Structure formats: C-alpha cells, structure tokens
C-alpha cells in the first residue's frame, strides 16, 4: 500500500473523502508540529494530512515549526510528501487560479531552523540541485494531463520570510533573478524533507498577482477566495495521483544522505 503525506496550506485544512480517520499527536525532539496528523485512506493509499498553519490557521509562516512537521511525517513512516501552498505570481502567463508544479527554489528566508544537522549528528550537506522529487513532479504532471486539469510545469519558487507581503521593488528583483512565484512556506520544508530522505513535491495554487504586478493592493481575502475556488481542481488532481502512484520509489531521494555526511 502506498503512503502519502500531505501538507495543506492556506484555505486547505482538511482532506474530504478520507475514510477510517484517526488523529495522531506526535512528539518530536524539535517540539510540537502544527497540529495532529489526520490519518486515513483514499482508495488503496494511506494518507496522512497536516494543516501547516494549524486547523484554525493560527500559526503564521515565520512561526511554523518546520522541523517538527517534517520529522512527524518521518516518524509516521511517510516516504513521500505532497505540499500544497498558495503563491503570488511574478511570471507573465500565470494568473490567479492556476496550479503550478514547482521545480526550483530561491530561498530568501532569514530566521528559520533549516536543518536537522546542527553538528551533534555530524555535518551534512545534502544535494539540492533538484529541490523537488523529479518522480513525484512527473506523476503530478501526467495526472493533470490524463484528467485534463491544466497544471503549469516548471516554476521557480521564491521563498520569503513573511508575514508581510512584498514591496514592488522586491518582486521586480525576484523577477530579474528568475523567480516565477512567491510564497512564505516552501522553505525550509523542501530541504528538511530531503535531509530525512523523504520525496517532496510542491504544488502551488496561484492566489494573486504579486506586489506591483497587480495594480490593486493585495488582500488576504483574495488569497483565500482563489484557494477556495481551486479546491475542486486540486481534489481531482490529488485523486488521480492517489490512484496511479506506484508503491515503490524509483528516484534517488531515499539515498540523499549517501555521500552527504562529513
Ligand atoms: N507573496 C507571498 N506569499 C504569498 C503571496 C504573495 O503575493 N500570495 C500567497 N502567498
């Protein structure tokens, strides 16, 4: 049986259709995860769901215990995580409501505990050439094609500290650097998952035009509205992924620590 972890972002605090639900409170050496892990099954796949901001959305991006969240998944035996998040779009051609399968990262966060290896367990430098699991990315893209839910392939995610939104000069500079979308939670999730040899895939819903691209002031309600209106598409996509994901991984994420330790 395949087992998949899902991290739900803004506007996604539960997964409908989970059967045999139970809630698991997990203790970690890094403190408390954002919430209990909701476990259940959809078809033949065991699903473990965690709302990143807590089920009442009371944890802001810079206060999320990213290490505890990812460690909790590892403790529950998860080898693959699909991480869902809201983003603002920078690149021309993207628009609110689009679903984007991320493939690169530019990390602009500043305050976060971004490794499990602070020295006691040895010094570790994981390879991050491809921040997202290439196999999971392909599974997502092919699933979208099969069920005709359009997904955009090939976006670079700029991770910012938040919780404030960006200035228009910041967005302009991210655009020059090659950023396509901007969000507050994608890092250090991706690299922490790699350190624990978990496959990680970033699925982002474009919630708004980023600062300066939109003529209007950005509002939280437009972000929430875009997330809610994309939920149906997202659900169809996830259902197809669950139905087709092979039980065994073929990627190299499971060997990330090989040749990474000093
Ligand atoms: N900037 C940063 N994070 C976001 C945005 C944005 O415009 N929209 C949704 N998350």
CSV table of C-alpha atoms and ligand atoms in Angstrom, one decimal, residues 86-89 160 164-166 171 182-184 205 207-211 218 223, ligand 1:
chain,number,residue,atom,x,y,z
A,86,UNK,CA,-0.7,29.5,-2.0
A,87,UNK,CA,1.6,31.7,-4.0
A,88,UNK,CA,1.6,35.1,-5.7
A,89,UNK,CA,2.6,35.1,-9.4
A,160,UNK,CA,10.2,34.8,1.6
A,164,UNK,CA,4.2,40.8,5.4
A,165,UNK,CA,3.7,40.8,1.7
A,166,UNK,CA,6.5,42.1,-0.6
A,171,UNK,CA,9.1,41.4,-6.7
A,182,UNK,CA,6.5,33.8,-4.4
A,183,UNK,CA,5.3,32.2,-1.2
A,184,UNK,CA,6.2,32.2,2.5
A,205,UNK,CA,-2.1,27.5,-6.3
A,207,UNK,CA,-3.8,33.1,-5.4
A,208,UNK,CA,-2.9,36.7,-6.6
A,209,UNK,CA,-0.7,38.7,-8.8
A,210,UNK,CA,2.4,39.6,-6.7
A,211,UNK,CA,3.0,43.2,-5.5
A,218,UNK,CA,-3.1,42.8,-2.1
A,223,UNK,CA,-5.9,34.8,-1.5
B,1,LIG,N1,3.5,36.8,-1.6
B,1,LIG,C1,4.0,35.9,-0.7
B,1,LIG,N2,3.3,34.9,-0.3
B,1,LIG,C2,2.1,34.7,-0.8
B,1,LIG,C3,1.5,35.6,-1.8
B,1,LIG,C4,2.3,36.7,-2.2
B,1,LIG,O1,1.9,37.5,-3.0
B,1,LIG,N3,0.3,35.1,-2.2
B,1,LIG,C5,0.1,34.0,-1.4
B,1,LIG,N4,1.2,33.7,-0.6
